[in-house]
Amino acid sequence: MLEHRVTEPPIVTSGGQSAHFSRRGKLQQRSLMQHLLKTANSFTSTELLGRAPGLTVGRVLYRADRSSSNRDKKLIKIRDAPRLKRRSSAVSVSEPGFEFSAFAKSMDVLNIPTECEKSWYLALMAPNVKGSHYAWLDPSRLYCNQQAFKDCVEDLVQPFQNDTIDIIAGIDAMGFILGAAIAHRLGKGFLTIRKEGHSCVETKRKNYSDYTGQEKVMEMRTDVVKKDLRILLVDQWIETGGTMEAAIALIEEQGGTIAGIAAICIEDSKGGKRIKEKYKCSTCVPDHLQPQFNNKYLESFKAFKTKFPDMQNKSE
């Protein structure tokens, strides 16, 4: 028999279920298992944490088999530990067959799932609600989830783990977020490619058309890139390819070498296809989901209409 002392708040499962036990009581393994199966039967793995100010925290890990004959044979482990913050158990990943909308409906943006498919975090991206003057979705919503952000970065760097990379370059503005995170992950420096008018040092400039068709100018400092410097170039998204191709030109005109391109998604536009044909690229989008991104509408957007009525896709 194992003893477990808990004070308020009650023990909470990663799925949001609460298990109310007496503050000072003895829990038998069998009765605890029966309670867990009632409150979290749909999970294959769950972690429960009960925080007791001034006391220890008991952590209960279990695996519930869906067949009733095997349920009582599963092991329950209770470990005492110092005070811990509530968190979910480690994410296990499988593939493919991910149902975007079903997952998003049950997924709060800050919640960390116990089990998920590869690239699960793509369902966290929010649809455009403001019309054609904006991008068709907001990928940055996934950065709010610590596990999603981590998994996104890991997926992007994986193809380059054994490559020679001297520095990471990120494109203003959203490429700064992913680029800096990738630079930190790989232990490399970070070079910013800025929009016109933000740099006070000597720069090289390049005209380009962005995804809206607007003519713009980007610039990059001249005292970093040199001949044969191998650069991993990062942006959040590649839609038409105009912004990325301008950044590539800036680097190559100064003698640098593009070691690779990393972006959450490279759409199959003419520019996107040119980039994928010429350079080693890394994205987070599985092949079976690429058509949704090319069509600029994700199945996961349906869940936003249900859970967030004010966040329906209103692209014009």
PDB file of C-alpha atoms in Angstrom:
ATOM      1  CA  MET A   1       0.000   0.000   0.000  1.00  0.00           C
ATOM      2  CA  LEU A   2       1.321   3.429  -0.967  1.00  0.00           C
ATOM      3  CA  GLU A   3       0.667   6.663   0.851  1.00  0.00           C
ATOM      4  CA  HIS A   4       0.075   9.939  -0.981  1.00  0.00           C
ATOM      5  CA  ARG A   5      -0.679  13.280   0.690  1.00  0.00           C
ATOM      6  CA  VAL A   6      -2.250  16.091  -1.306  1.00  0.00           C
ATOM      7  CA  THR A   7      -3.535  19.559  -0.477  1.00  0.00           C
ATOM      8  CA  GLU A   8      -5.431  21.932  -2.764  1.00  0.00           C
ATOM      9  CA  PRO A   9      -5.399  22.314  -5.705  1.00  0.00           C
ATOM     10  CA  PRO A  10      -6.620  18.798  -6.565  1.00  0.00           C
ATOM     11  CA  ILE A  11      -4.637  16.465  -8.746  1.00  0.00           C
ATOM     12  CA  VAL A  12      -5.193  17.334 -12.408  1.00  0.00           C
ATOM     13  CA  THR A  13      -4.657  15.151 -15.433  1.00  0.00           C
ATOM     14  CA  SER A  14      -3.038  16.439 -18.611  1.00  0.00           C
ATOM     15  CA  GLY A  15      -6.426  16.037 -20.260  1.00  0.00           C
ATOM     16  CA  GLY A  16      -8.035  18.481 -17.841  1.00  0.00           C
ATOM     17  CA  GLN A  17      -9.718  15.873 -15.604  1.00  0.00           C
ATOM     18  CA  SER A  18      -9.589  16.317 -11.821  1.00  0.00           C
ATOM     19  CA  ALA A  19      -9.053  13.540  -9.295  1.00  0.00           C
ATOM     20  CA  HIS A  20     -10.226  14.652  -5.862  1.00  0.00           C
ATOM     21  CA  PHE A  21      -8.639  12.682  -3.049  1.00  0.00           C
ATOM     22  CA  SER A  22      -8.621  13.261   0.701  1.00  0.00           C
ATOM     23  CA  ARG A  23      -5.879  15.554   1.940  1.00  0.00           C
ATOM     24  CA  ARG A  24      -4.402  12.870   4.152  1.00  0.00           C
ATOM     25  CA  GLY A  25      -5.358   9.439   2.933  1.00  0.00           C
ATOM     26  CA  LYS A  26      -3.970   6.158   1.826  1.00  0.00           C
ATOM     27  CA  LEU A  27      -4.518   5.145  -1.761  1.00  0.00           C
ATOM     28  CA  GLN A  28      -4.380   1.550  -2.788  1.00  0.00           C
ATOM     29  CA  GLN A  29      -2.955   0.718  -6.184  1.00  0.00           C
ATOM     30  CA  ARG A  30      -6.124  -1.004  -7.361  1.00  0.00           C
ATOM     31  CA  SER A  31      -8.528   1.732  -6.313  1.00  0.00           C
ATOM     32  CA  LEU A  32      -6.293   4.395  -7.825  1.00  0.00           C
ATOM     33  CA  MET A  33      -6.172   2.509 -11.105  1.00  0.00           C
ATOM     34  CA  GLN A  34      -9.956   2.188 -11.153  1.00  0.00           C
ATOM     35  CA  HIS A  35     -10.326   5.927 -10.567  1.00  0.00           C
ATOM     36  CA  LEU A  36      -7.838   6.779 -13.305  1.00  0.00           C
ATOM     37  CA  LEU A  37      -9.601   4.520 -15.769  1.00  0.00           C
ATOM     38  CA  LYS A  38     -12.894   6.268 -15.050  1.00  0.00           C
ATOM     39  CA  THR A  39     -11.498   9.801 -15.420  1.00  0.00           C
ATOM     40  CA  ALA A  40      -8.988   9.295 -18.220  1.00  0.00           C
ATOM     41  CA  ASN A  41     -10.045   6.160 -20.054  1.00  0.00           C
ATOM     42  CA  SER A  42      -9.548   7.743 -23.475  1.00  0.00           C
ATOM     43  CA  PHE A  43      -5.841   8.370 -22.936  1.00  0.00           C
ATOM     44  CA  THR A  44      -3.106   5.818 -23.539  1.00  0.00           C
ATOM     45  CA  SER A  45      -0.728   7.735 -21.296  1.00  0.00           C
ATOM     46  CA  THR A  46      -1.355  10.479 -18.789  1.00  0.00           C
ATOM     47  CA  GLU A  47       0.587  12.228 -16.099  1.00  0.00           C
ATOM     48  CA  LEU A  48      -1.049  13.514 -12.970  1.00  0.00           C
ATOM     49  CA  LEU A  49       0.466  16.109 -10.718  1.00  0.00           C
ATOM     50  CA  GLY A  50      -0.774  17.283  -7.361  1.00  0.00           C
ATOM     51  CA  ARG A  51       0.942  20.354  -5.968  1.00  0.00           C
ATOM     52  CA  ALA A  52       0.984  20.690  -2.187  1.00  0.00           C
ATOM     53  CA  PRO A  53       2.620  23.893  -0.893  1.00  0.00           C
ATOM     54  CA  GLY A  54       5.165  22.929   1.720  1.00  0.00           C
ATOM     55  CA  LEU A  55       4.742  19.206   1.062  1.00  0.00           C
ATOM     56  CA  THR A  56       5.947  16.807  -1.573  1.00  0.00           C
ATOM     57  CA  VAL A  57       4.347  16.293  -4.936  1.00  0.00           C
ATOM     58  CA  GLY A  58       3.261  12.818  -5.960  1.00  0.00           C
ATOM     59  CA  ARG A  59       3.438  12.055  -9.654  1.00  0.00           C
ATOM     60  CA  VAL A  60       1.347   9.193 -10.997  1.00  0.00           C
ATOM     61  CA  LEU A  61       2.167   7.730 -14.383  1.00  0.00           C
ATOM     62  CA  TYR A  62       0.004   5.019 -15.868  1.00  0.00           C
ATOM     63  CA  ARG A  63      -0.755   3.295 -19.119  1.00  0.00           C
ATOM     64  CA  ALA A  64      -4.326   2.209 -19.680  1.00  0.00           C
ATOM     65  CA  ASP A  65      -4.991  -0.646 -22.057  1.00  0.00           C
ATOM     66  CA  ARG A  66      -8.297  -0.319 -23.873  1.00  0.00           C
ATOM     67  CA  SER A  67      -9.151  -3.998 -23.223  1.00  0.00           C
ATOM     68  CA  SER A  68     -10.718  -4.349 -19.777  1.00  0.00           C
ATOM     69  CA  SER A  69      -9.055  -7.712 -19.150  1.00  0.00           C
ATOM     70  CA  ASN A  70      -5.617  -6.111 -19.135  1.00  0.00           C
ATOM     71  CA  ARG A  71      -6.366  -2.911 -17.266  1.00  0.00           C
ATOM     72  CA  ASP A  72      -5.599  -4.151 -13.763  1.00  0.00           C
ATOM     73  CA  LYS A  73      -2.322  -5.674 -14.906  1.00  0.00           C
ATOM     74  CA  LYS A  74      -0.802  -2.285 -15.737  1.00  0.00           C
ATOM     75  CA  LEU A  75       1.778  -0.815 -13.411  1.00  0.00           C
ATOM     76  CA  ILE A  76       1.177   2.276 -11.305  1.00  0.00           C
ATOM     77  CA  LYS A  77       4.219   4.122 -10.092  1.00  0.00           C
ATOM     78  CA  ILE A  78       4.095   6.864  -7.467  1.00  0.00           C
ATOM     79  CA  ARG A  79       7.207   8.921  -6.886  1.00  0.00           C
ATOM     80  CA  ASP A  80       7.795  11.639  -4.349  1.00  0.00           C
ATOM     81  CA  ALA A  81       9.594  14.701  -5.705  1.00  0.00           C
ATOM     82  CA  PRO A  82      10.297  18.337  -4.775  1.00  0.00           C
ATOM     83  CA  ARG A  83       7.673  20.898  -5.636  1.00  0.00           C
ATOM     84  CA  LEU A  84       7.082  20.918  -9.373  1.00  0.00           C
ATOM     85  CA  LYS A  85       5.110  23.061 -11.740  1.00  0.00           C
ATOM     86  CA  ARG A  86       2.205  21.361 -13.441  1.00  0.00           C
ATOM     87  CA  ARG A  87       3.227  19.987 -16.805  1.00  0.00           C
ATOM     88  CA  SER A  88       2.210  17.297 -19.241  1.00  0.00           C
ATOM     89  CA  SER A  89       4.075  14.098 -19.893  1.00  0.00           C
ATOM     90  CA  ALA A  90       6.528  13.735 -22.751  1.00  0.00           C
ATOM     91  CA  VAL A  91       5.007  13.847 -26.193  1.00  0.00           C
ATOM     92  CA  SER A  92       5.106  10.659 -28.219  1.00  0.00           C
ATOM     93  CA  VAL A  93       4.907  11.056 -31.980  1.00  0.00           C
ATOM     94  CA  SER A  94       3.539   8.834 -34.712  1.00  0.00           C
ATOM     95  CA  GLU A  95       2.604   9.266 -38.372  1.00  0.00           C
ATOM     96  CA  PRO A  96       0.635   9.615 -40.695  1.00  0.00           C
ATOM     97  CA  GLY A  97      -3.160  10.060 -40.775  1.00  0.00           C
ATOM     98  CA  PHE A  98      -3.429  13.135 -38.613  1.00  0.00           C
ATOM     99  CA  GLU A  99      -6.976  14.516 -38.400  1.00  0.00           C
ATOM    100  CA  PHE A 100      -6.375  18.262 -38.178  1.00  0.00           C
ATOM    101  CA  SER A 101      -9.832  19.436 -37.165  1.00  0.00           C
ATOM    102  CA  ALA A 102     -10.449  16.729 -34.565  1.00  0.00           C
ATOM    103  CA  PHE A 103      -7.158  17.519 -32.877  1.00  0.00           C
ATOM    104  CA  ALA A 104      -7.591  21.297 -32.921  1.00  0.00           C
ATOM    105  CA  LYS A 105     -11.048  21.120 -31.357  1.00  0.00           C
ATOM    106  CA  SER A 106      -9.659  19.481 -28.243  1.00  0.00           C
ATOM    107  CA  MET A 107      -6.400  21.429 -28.160  1.00  0.00           C
ATOM    108  CA  ASP A 108      -5.950  24.617 -26.191  1.00  0.00           C
ATOM    109  CA  VAL A 109      -3.071  26.638 -27.633  1.00  0.00           C
ATOM    110  CA  LEU A 110      -1.040  26.335 -24.411  1.00  0.00           C
ATOM    111  CA  ASN A 111      -1.819  22.693 -23.694  1.00  0.00           C
ATOM    112  CA  ILE A 112       0.784  20.008 -24.377  1.00  0.00           C
ATOM    113  CA  PRO A 113      -0.707  16.755 -25.683  1.00  0.00           C
ATOM    114  CA  THR A 114       0.438  13.410 -24.321  1.00  0.00           C
ATOM    115  CA  GLU A 115       0.292  11.766 -27.732  1.00  0.00           C
ATOM    116  CA  CYS A 116       0.301  13.352 -31.167  1.00  0.00           C
ATOM    117  CA  GLU A 117       1.170  12.912 -34.809  1.00  0.00           C
ATOM    118  CA  LYS A 118       4.275  14.267 -36.484  1.00  0.00           C
ATOM    119  CA  SER A 119       3.844  17.980 -37.258  1.00  0.00           C
ATOM    120  CA  TRP A 120       0.867  18.077 -34.860  1.00  0.00           C
ATOM    121  CA  TYR A 121       1.595  21.726 -34.091  1.00  0.00           C
ATOM    122  CA  LEU A 122       0.494  22.855 -37.557  1.00  0.00           C
ATOM    123  CA  ALA A 123      -3.108  22.582 -36.348  1.00  0.00           C
ATOM    124  CA  LEU A 124      -2.413  25.438 -33.928  1.00  0.00           C
ATOM    125  CA  MET A 125      -1.944  27.958 -36.742  1.00  0.00           C
ATOM    126  CA  ALA A 126      -4.775  30.488 -36.934  1.00  0.00           C
ATOM    127  CA  PRO A 127      -6.737  31.453 -40.070  1.00  0.00           C
ATOM    128  CA  ASN A 128      -6.894  34.961 -41.504  1.00  0.00           C
ATOM    129  CA  VAL A 129      -9.921  36.911 -40.239  1.00  0.00           C
ATOM    130  CA  LYS A 130      -9.058  40.325 -41.727  1.00  0.00           C
ATOM    131  CA  GLY A 131      -9.102  39.860 -45.485  1.00  0.00           C
ATOM    132  CA  SER A 132      -6.788  39.836 -48.495  1.00  0.00           C
ATOM    133  CA  HIS A 133      -4.365  42.493 -47.261  1.00  0.00           C
ATOM    134  CA  TYR A 134      -2.987  39.941 -44.808  1.00  0.00           C
ATOM    135  CA  ALA A 135      -1.397  36.513 -45.117  1.00  0.00           C
ATOM    136  CA  TRP A 136      -3.918  33.681 -45.344  1.00  0.00           C
ATOM    137  CA  LEU A 137      -2.946  32.312 -41.941  1.00  0.00           C
ATOM    138  CA  ASP A 138      -0.936  33.151 -38.820  1.00  0.00           C
ATOM    139  CA  PRO A 139       1.787  30.553 -38.153  1.00  0.00           C
ATOM    140  CA  SER A 140       3.099  32.456 -35.122  1.00  0.00           C
ATOM    141  CA  ARG A 141       0.275  31.132 -32.933  1.00  0.00           C
ATOM    142  CA  LEU A 142       2.128  27.832 -32.621  1.00  0.00           C
ATOM    143  CA  TYR A 143       5.099  29.635 -31.012  1.00  0.00           C
ATOM    144  CA  CYS A 144       2.910  30.254 -27.947  1.00  0.00           C
ATOM    145  CA  ASN A 145       3.042  26.551 -27.136  1.00  0.00           C
ATOM    146  CA  GLN A 146       6.431  25.592 -25.737  1.00  0.00           C
ATOM    147  CA  GLN A 147       6.360  22.005 -27.012  1.00  0.00           C
ATOM    148  CA  ALA A 148       5.038  23.064 -30.414  1.00  0.00           C
ATOM    149  CA  PHE A 149       7.811  25.642 -30.827  1.00  0.00           C
ATOM    150  CA  LYS A 150      10.443  23.117 -29.775  1.00  0.00           C
ATOM    151  CA  ASP A 151       9.120  20.397 -32.092  1.00  0.00           C
ATOM    152  CA  CYS A 152       8.897  22.848 -34.993  1.00  0.00           C
ATOM    153  CA  VAL A 153      12.544  23.864 -34.586  1.00  0.00           C
ATOM    154  CA  GLU A 154      13.655  20.238 -34.226  1.00  0.00           C
ATOM    155  CA  ASP A 155      11.855  19.257 -37.418  1.00  0.00           C
ATOM    156  CA  LEU A 156      13.465  22.124 -39.339  1.00  0.00           C
ATOM    157  CA  VAL A 157      17.044  21.422 -38.214  1.00  0.00           C
ATOM    158  CA  GLN A 158      16.887  17.634 -38.558  1.00  0.00           C
ATOM    159  CA  PRO A 159      17.918  17.466 -42.259  1.00  0.00           C
ATOM    160  CA  PHE A 160      20.972  19.657 -41.567  1.00  0.00           C
ATOM    161  CA  GLN A 161      22.296  17.900 -38.446  1.00  0.00           C
ATOM    162  CA  ASN A 162      25.337  16.468 -40.241  1.00  0.00           C
ATOM    163  CA  ASP A 163      25.890  19.362 -42.668  1.00  0.00           C
ATOM    164  CA  THR A 164      28.568  22.031 -42.495  1.00  0.00           C
ATOM    165  CA  ILE A 165      26.869  25.300 -41.560  1.00  0.00           C
ATOM    166  CA  ASP A 166      28.799  28.416 -40.561  1.00  0.00           C
ATOM    167  CA  ILE A 167      25.974  30.791 -39.675  1.00  0.00           C
ATOM    168  CA  ILE A 168      22.175  31.110 -39.712  1.00  0.00           C
ATOM    169  CA  ALA A 169      20.486  34.003 -41.543  1.00  0.00           C
ATOM    170  CA  GLY A 170      16.888  35.067 -40.884  1.00  0.00           C
ATOM    171  CA  ILE A 171      14.627  37.285 -42.987  1.00  0.00           C
ATOM    172  CA  ASP A 172      12.812  40.248 -41.435  1.00  0.00           C
ATOM    173  CA  ALA A 173      10.583  39.903 -39.538  1.00  0.00           C
ATOM    174  CA  MET A 174       9.172  36.454 -38.739  1.00  0.00           C
ATOM    175  CA  GLY A 175      12.306  34.715 -39.959  1.00  0.00           C
ATOM    176  CA  PHE A 176      14.057  36.296 -36.990  1.00  0.00           C
ATOM    177  CA  ILE A 177      12.061  34.161 -34.548  1.00  0.00           C
ATOM    178  CA  LEU A 178      12.688  30.807 -36.196  1.00  0.00           C
ATOM    179  CA  GLY A 179      16.168  31.744 -37.369  1.00  0.00           C
ATOM    180  CA  ALA A 180      17.357  32.757 -33.910  1.00  0.00           C
ATOM    181  CA  ALA A 181      15.854  29.602 -32.381  1.00  0.00           C
ATOM    182  CA  ILE A 182      17.591  27.439 -34.986  1.00  0.00           C
ATOM    183  CA  ALA A 183      20.883  29.279 -34.460  1.00  0.00           C
ATOM    184  CA  HIS A 184      20.641  28.592 -30.729  1.00  0.00           C
ATOM    185  CA  ARG A 185      19.756  24.945 -31.351  1.00  0.00           C
ATOM    186  CA  LEU A 186      22.742  24.434 -33.672  1.00  0.00           C
ATOM    187  CA  GLY A 187      25.143  26.595 -31.671  1.00  0.00           C
ATOM    188  CA  LYS A 188      25.704  29.058 -34.521  1.00  0.00           C
ATOM    189  CA  GLY A 189      25.667  32.823 -34.941  1.00  0.00           C
ATOM    190  CA  PHE A 190      22.701  34.688 -36.400  1.00  0.00           C
ATOM    191  CA  LEU A 191      22.682  37.187 -39.281  1.00  0.00           C
ATOM    192  CA  THR A 192      19.689  39.463 -39.850  1.00  0.00           C
ATOM    193  CA  ILE A 193      18.424  40.372 -43.320  1.00  0.00           C
ATOM    194  CA  ARG A 194      16.476  43.575 -42.770  1.00  0.00           C
ATOM    195  CA  LYS A 195      13.754  45.552 -44.432  1.00  0.00           C
ATOM    196  CA  GLU A 196      14.929  48.823 -45.958  1.00  0.00           C
ATOM    197  CA  GLY A 197      15.737  51.685 -43.611  1.00  0.00           C
ATOM    198  CA  HIS A 198      16.424  49.820 -40.356  1.00  0.00           C
ATOM    199  CA  SER A 199      20.189  49.328 -40.479  1.00  0.00           C
ATOM    200  CA  CYS A 200      22.700  52.049 -39.568  1.00  0.00           C
ATOM    201  CA  VAL A 201      25.720  50.269 -41.099  1.00  0.00           C
ATOM    202  CA  GLU A 202      26.892  49.761 -44.675  1.00  0.00           C
ATOM    203  CA  THR A 203      24.574  47.376 -46.499  1.00  0.00           C
ATOM    204  CA  LYS A 204      23.837  45.744 -49.833  1.00  0.00           C
ATOM    205  CA  ARG A 205      20.277  46.215 -51.111  1.00  0.00           C
ATOM    206  CA  LYS A 206      17.930  44.140 -53.236  1.00  0.00           C
ATOM    207  CA  ASN A 207      14.525  44.989 -54.727  1.00  0.00           C
ATOM    208  CA  TYR A 208      11.822  42.320 -54.663  1.00  0.00           C
ATOM    209  CA  SER A 209       8.058  41.698 -54.767  1.00  0.00           C
ATOM    210  CA  ASP A 210       6.508  40.133 -51.663  1.00  0.00           C
ATOM    211  CA  TYR A 211       3.551  37.725 -51.486  1.00  0.00           C
ATOM    212  CA  THR A 212       1.082  40.624 -51.857  1.00  0.00           C
ATOM    213  CA  GLY A 213       2.781  41.833 -55.046  1.00  0.00           C
ATOM    214  CA  GLN A 214       4.114  44.996 -53.405  1.00  0.00           C
ATOM    215  CA  GLU A 215       7.558  46.212 -54.433  1.00  0.00           C
ATOM    216  CA  LYS A 216       9.934  46.313 -51.480  1.00  0.00           C
ATOM    217  CA  VAL A 217      13.624  46.519 -50.641  1.00  0.00           C
ATOM    218  CA  MET A 218      15.684  44.368 -48.279  1.00  0.00           C
ATOM    219  CA  GLU A 219      19.242  44.935 -47.148  1.00  0.00           C
ATOM    220  CA  MET A 220      22.059  43.008 -45.511  1.00  0.00           C
ATOM    221  CA  ARG A 221      25.230  44.200 -43.818  1.00  0.00           C
ATOM    222  CA  THR A 222      28.440  43.820 -45.840  1.00  0.00           C
ATOM    223  CA  ASP A 223      30.910  42.892 -43.081  1.00  0.00           C
ATOM    224  CA  VAL A 224      29.842  39.296 -42.389  1.00  0.00           C
ATOM    225  CA  VAL A 225      29.276  37.285 -45.564  1.00  0.00           C
ATOM    226  CA  LYS A 226      32.442  36.280 -47.374  1.00  0.00           C
ATOM    227  CA  LYS A 227      33.453  33.785 -50.043  1.00  0.00           C
ATOM    228  CA  ASP A 228      32.308  30.216 -49.348  1.00  0.00           C
ATOM    229  CA  LEU A 229      30.647  31.066 -46.018  1.00  0.00           C
ATOM    230  CA  ARG A 230      27.959  28.388 -45.666  1.00  0.00           C
ATOM    231  CA  ILE A 231      24.630  29.897 -44.619  1.00  0.00           C
ATOM    232  CA  LEU A 232      21.356  28.271 -43.583  1.00  0.00           C
ATOM    233  CA  LEU A 233      18.683  30.758 -44.664  1.00  0.00           C
ATOM    234  CA  VAL A 234      15.462  30.839 -42.628  1.00  0.00           C
ATOM    235  CA  ASP A 235      12.057  32.434 -43.076  1.00  0.00           C
ATOM    236  CA  GLN A 236       8.730  31.607 -41.494  1.00  0.00           C
ATOM    237  CA  TRP A 237       6.924  30.919 -44.784  1.00  0.00           C
ATOM    238  CA  ILE A 238       7.586  30.816 -48.519  1.00  0.00           C
ATOM    239  CA  GLU A 239       4.496  31.625 -50.570  1.00  0.00           C
ATOM    240  CA  THR A 240       5.478  33.173 -53.929  1.00  0.00           C
ATOM    241  CA  GLY A 241       9.210  32.843 -53.282  1.00  0.00           C
ATOM    242  CA  GLY A 242       9.993  36.481 -54.094  1.00  0.00           C
ATOM    243  CA  THR A 243      11.290  37.407 -50.645  1.00  0.00           C
ATOM    244  CA  MET A 244      13.420  34.274 -50.305  1.00  0.00           C
ATOM    245  CA  GLU A 245      14.922  34.601 -53.782  1.00  0.00           C
ATOM    246  CA  ALA A 246      15.949  38.190 -53.033  1.00  0.00           C
ATOM    247  CA  ALA A 247      17.654  37.076 -49.813  1.00  0.00           C
ATOM    248  CA  ILE A 248      19.426  34.280 -51.679  1.00  0.00           C
ATOM    249  CA  ALA A 249      20.684  36.782 -54.255  1.00  0.00           C
ATOM    250  CA  LEU A 250      22.034  39.096 -51.538  1.00  0.00           C
ATOM    251  CA  ILE A 251      24.033  36.255 -50.024  1.00  0.00           C
ATOM    252  CA  GLU A 252      25.333  34.773 -53.262  1.00  0.00           C
ATOM    253  CA  GLU A 253      26.326  38.165 -54.691  1.00  0.00           C
ATOM    254  CA  GLN A 254      28.620  38.602 -51.680  1.00  0.00           C
ATOM    255  CA  GLY A 255      30.220  35.193 -52.248  1.00  0.00           C
ATOM    256  CA  GLY A 256      28.255  33.232 -49.657  1.00  0.00           C
ATOM    257  CA  THR A 257      26.965  29.701 -50.187  1.00  0.00           C
ATOM    258  CA  ILE A 258      23.395  28.672 -49.424  1.00  0.00           C
ATOM    259  CA  ALA A 259      23.785  25.542 -47.291  1.00  0.00           C
ATOM    260  CA  GLY A 260      20.030  25.162 -47.078  1.00  0.00           C
ATOM    261  CA  ILE A 261      16.611  26.781 -46.797  1.00  0.00           C
ATOM    262  CA  ALA A 262      14.320  26.283 -43.795  1.00  0.00           C
ATOM    263  CA  ALA A 263      10.686  27.408 -43.514  1.00  0.00           C
ATOM    264  CA  ILE A 264       7.558  26.031 -41.897  1.00  0.00           C
ATOM    265  CA  CYS A 265       6.046  25.709 -45.365  1.00  0.00           C
ATOM    266  CA  ILE A 266       7.168  26.173 -48.955  1.00  0.00           C
ATOM    267  CA  GLU A 267       4.074  26.404 -51.125  1.00  0.00           C
ATOM    268  CA  ASP A 268       4.152  24.868 -54.591  1.00  0.00           C
ATOM    269  CA  SER A 269       4.122  28.214 -56.399  1.00  0.00           C
ATOM    270  CA  LYS A 270       6.491  28.806 -59.319  1.00  0.00           C
ATOM    271  CA  GLY A 271       8.965  30.493 -57.006  1.00  0.00           C
ATOM    272  CA  GLY A 272       8.559  27.851 -54.328  1.00  0.00           C
ATOM    273  CA  LYS A 273       9.227  25.070 -56.830  1.00  0.00           C
ATOM    274  CA  ARG A 274      12.342  26.842 -58.146  1.00  0.00           C
ATOM    275  CA  ILE A 275      13.736  27.107 -54.635  1.00  0.00           C
ATOM    276  CA  LYS A 276      13.040  23.446 -53.822  1.00  0.00           C
ATOM    277  CA  GLU A 277      14.628  22.292 -57.087  1.00  0.00           C
ATOM    278  CA  LYS A 278      17.823  24.298 -56.612  1.00  0.00           C
ATOM    279  CA  TYR A 279      18.498  24.129 -52.854  1.00  0.00           C
ATOM    280  CA  LYS A 280      18.313  21.675 -50.000  1.00  0.00           C
ATOM    281  CA  CYS A 281      15.116  22.601 -48.161  1.00  0.00           C
ATOM    282  CA  SER A 282      13.508  21.709 -44.861  1.00  0.00           C
ATOM    283  CA  THR A 283       9.845  22.271 -44.001  1.00  0.00           C
ATOM    284  CA  CYS A 284       7.395  21.067 -41.357  1.00  0.00           C
ATOM    285  CA  VAL A 285       4.626  20.051 -43.768  1.00  0.00           C
ATOM    286  CA  PRO A 286       4.207  16.307 -44.482  1.00  0.00           C
ATOM    287  CA  ASP A 287       3.594  15.365 -48.113  1.00  0.00           C
ATOM    288  CA  HIS A 288      -0.004  14.284 -47.486  1.00  0.00           C
ATOM    289  CA  LEU A 289      -0.860  17.733 -46.088  1.00  0.00           C
ATOM    290  CA  GLN A 290       0.905  19.805 -48.763  1.00  0.00           C
ATOM    291  CA  PRO A 291      -2.238  20.111 -50.966  1.00  0.00           C
ATOM    292  CA  GLN A 292      -4.089  21.851 -48.131  1.00  0.00           C
ATOM    293  CA  PHE A 293      -1.315  24.426 -47.863  1.00  0.00           C
ATOM    294  CA  ASN A 294      -1.207  24.929 -51.625  1.00  0.00           C
ATOM    295  CA  ASN A 295      -4.971  25.569 -51.559  1.00  0.00           C
ATOM    296  CA  LYS A 296      -4.515  28.042 -48.684  1.00  0.00           C
ATOM    297  CA  TYR A 297      -7.100  26.393 -46.487  1.00  0.00           C
ATOM    298  CA  LEU A 298      -6.434  23.865 -43.728  1.00  0.00           C
ATOM    299  CA  GLU A 299      -8.925  21.362 -42.371  1.00  0.00           C
ATOM    300  CA  SER A 300      -7.906  22.548 -38.900  1.00  0.00           C
ATOM    301  CA  PHE A 301      -9.590  25.913 -39.621  1.00  0.00           C
ATOM    302  CA  LYS A 302     -12.973  24.229 -39.170  1.00  0.00           C
ATOM    303  CA  ALA A 303     -12.198  23.804 -35.488  1.00  0.00           C
ATOM    304  CA  PHE A 304     -11.628  27.536 -35.081  1.00  0.00           C
ATOM    305  CA  LYS A 305     -15.222  28.191 -36.146  1.00  0.00           C
ATOM    306  CA  THR A 306     -16.428  25.918 -33.361  1.00  0.00           C
ATOM    307  CA  LYS A 307     -14.086  26.894 -30.579  1.00  0.00           C
ATOM    308  CA  PHE A 308     -13.356  30.482 -31.554  1.00  0.00           C
ATOM    309  CA  PRO A 309     -16.431  31.963 -33.301  1.00  0.00           C
ATOM    310  CA  ASP A 310     -14.646  35.262 -33.960  1.00  0.00           C
ATOM    311  CA  MET A 311     -11.748  33.588 -35.806  1.00  0.00           C
ATOM    312  CA  GLN A 312     -13.409  32.330 -38.973  1.00  0.00           C
ATOM    313  CA  ASN A 313     -11.536  32.497 -42.258  1.00  0.00           C
ATOM    314  CA  LYS A 314     -12.597  35.703 -44.023  1.00  0.00           C
ATOM    315  CA  SER A 315      -9.932  35.925 -46.731  1.00  0.00           C
ATOM    316  CA  GLU A 316     -11.202  37.820 -49.720  1.00  0.00           C
TER     317      GLU A 316
END
